[in-house]
Amino acid sequence: QAGIIHDESARMVKLTPDLNKDLVCVNHKKRIIYSAADGILEALSADVEQKEGIDWSFGVIDELHVGSSRMYSTLAGGGAAREQPLMVTISTAGVYDPTSIGWEQWEYARQVREGTIEDTSFFALQYYAEDGAEIDDWTQIQRANPSLGIVLNESFLRDRIREAKNSPGKAADFRRYHMNGWVNAAHGWLEAGRWDACCGGDYRDSLDGRACFGALDLSLTEDITAFVLVFPPDETCDKWRSVEYLWVPGGAVSRRSFENRAPYEQWIADGWLRTTPGDVLDYEAVGADIVEACARFNVKSVFYDPRFVRQSMIADVIESQGIEAIVWANTAKNMSPGVVELERLIGGRLYEHSGNPVMGWMVSNCQAIQVSGAPFLVKSESRAGRVRHKIDGVVALVMAIQAAAHASTMELTLESFGG
């Protein structure tokens, strides 16, 4: 994108005599030089986040939805020594990821525009169709495309609408590129925003002593380990709620944060993600936290995936608290009923969470696939090819819901939902 801007700028210089007299285009370096004022217009490469010390007066970032937070923060700080620095970011909507800089800036722009945040240094202009708009709603299409009929050809869009109405994949692309709507990855589990709509605030302190059911998804060494408790409705609350305990080895935080493109350090500072000592998972620390959780809440039973649990002895720790620990392998047959039930609870607003951003990130990483006709959650494919997505907390949440169903009079099965 930066190269395209350079090429257009160089063409303008070539065709404008006054500019051509004062400016020198160095095309192989994607640079235009103004020697009289020691000024440069330069296209920066994709590894710009490694180029500290850039001192700019004006900067443009195009297609921010595929940019990295490190890139953005590096460039954003580069105008500090200038009297009137101006940074312009331009982007279509992208694939929904609550940790991405594109989504972060989109939400910040919305809050500034609506007056929720007061920031007179930040100007936001957003064109998009309203939520729930039909793809053939021409009024909404005009709302999202201010250049329609001037730059953008109307017949072109009408052709795309006909294609989108007959293809779910093309419909998602149309919403993103022509209605400026954020979409989930291909085969994404939940539509963007559905999880966020179930946030009930930080209610964790109100659950002390409440009956609940748990699930443990234990990692072997450096990955995230999840222990999730679900609280069925009772006389104090008519919705399902959950509390999540998530751990990562302290010595692996920096590397995992880079590999997963996720703000682990911030989550740890805010208390949403816990660390254990050392470079690999400390099972004793995890066990101690689980014992503390079981003492705080009235845990009835815990489901656990048998992988890695035997060497950790955590199942023994749970049972030592007088709590039943039940083996529940993470297979499509075992997990599908819980996935369907969680979808039902979220869709009907019968479930609310406390806004844990780590869980929100994991939900956005979930991809739904069909195994023998039953829904099963897997990690979504990495758009960058190097990002390691995590869904451990969601897996534990699904298992915990099944633990609650297992203890009730009707165990969850696919037949329960007509499957």
PDB file of C-alpha atoms in Angstrom, residues 46 49-50 66-71 97-101 253-265 267 361 364-365 382-390:
ATOM      1  CA  ALA A  46       6.384  -3.931   6.769  1.00  0.00           C
ATOM      2  CA  GLU A  49       7.949  -1.695  14.185  1.00  0.00           C
ATOM      3  CA  GLN A  50      11.667  -2.507  14.400  1.00  0.00           C
ATOM      4  CA  VAL A  66      -3.960  -5.811   8.922  1.00  0.00           C
ATOM      5  CA  GLY A  67      -1.403  -3.738  10.853  1.00  0.00           C
ATOM      6  CA  SER A  68       0.235  -4.706  14.137  1.00  0.00           C
ATOM      7  CA  SER A  69      -0.019  -2.897  17.455  1.00  0.00           C
ATOM      8  CA  ARG A  70       3.780  -2.646  17.625  1.00  0.00           C
ATOM      9  CA  MET A  71       3.899  -1.006  14.217  1.00  0.00           C
ATOM     10  CA  ASP A  97     -10.140  -9.646  16.554  1.00  0.00           C
ATOM     11  CA  PRO A  98     -10.607  -7.773  19.860  1.00  0.00           C
ATOM     12  CA  THR A  99      -6.828  -7.545  20.349  1.00  0.00           C
ATOM     13  CA  SER A 100      -6.063  -6.030  16.927  1.00  0.00           C
ATOM     14  CA  ILE A 101      -5.037  -2.398  16.517  1.00  0.00           C
ATOM     15  CA  VAL A 253       5.078 -14.382  28.615  1.00  0.00           C
ATOM     16  CA  SER A 254       7.173 -12.203  26.306  1.00  0.00           C
ATOM     17  CA  ARG A 255       7.615 -14.882  23.653  1.00  0.00           C
ATOM     18  CA  ARG A 256       4.002 -16.040  23.806  1.00  0.00           C
ATOM     19  CA  SER A 257       2.800 -12.445  23.551  1.00  0.00           C
ATOM     20  CA  PHE A 258       4.843 -12.007  20.358  1.00  0.00           C
ATOM     21  CA  GLU A 259       3.921 -15.382  18.826  1.00  0.00           C
ATOM     22  CA  ASN A 260       0.220 -15.014  19.577  1.00  0.00           C
ATOM     23  CA  ARG A 261       0.060 -11.289  18.732  1.00  0.00           C
ATOM     24  CA  ALA A 262      -1.797 -10.772  22.002  1.00  0.00           C
ATOM     25  CA  PRO A 263      -1.211  -8.317  24.932  1.00  0.00           C
ATOM     26  CA  TYR A 264      -0.338 -10.878  27.599  1.00  0.00           C
ATOM     27  CA  GLU A 265       1.535  -8.298  29.712  1.00  0.00           C
ATOM     28  CA  TRP A 267      -3.834  -8.901  30.731  1.00  0.00           C
ATOM     29  CA  TRP A 361      -9.791 -13.063  22.350  1.00  0.00           C
ATOM     30  CA  SER A 364     -12.675 -14.732  18.328  1.00  0.00           C
ATOM     31  CA  ASN A 365     -10.103 -17.485  17.675  1.00  0.00           C
ATOM     32  CA  SER A 382      -3.768 -17.821  11.231  1.00  0.00           C
ATOM     33  CA  ARG A 383      -4.083 -14.985   8.738  1.00  0.00           C
ATOM     34  CA  ALA A 384      -0.374 -14.210   9.056  1.00  0.00           C
ATOM     35  CA  GLY A 385       0.715 -17.829   8.991  1.00  0.00           C
ATOM     36  CA  ARG A 386       2.799 -17.398  12.140  1.00  0.00           C
ATOM     37  CA  VAL A 387       0.231 -16.427  14.787  1.00  0.00           C
ATOM     38  CA  ARG A 388      -0.584 -19.146  17.311  1.00  0.00           C
ATOM     39  CA  HIS A 389      -4.230 -18.829  18.305  1.00  0.00           C
ATOM     40  CA  LYS A 390      -5.584 -20.114  21.644  1.00  0.00           C
TER      41      LYS A 390
END
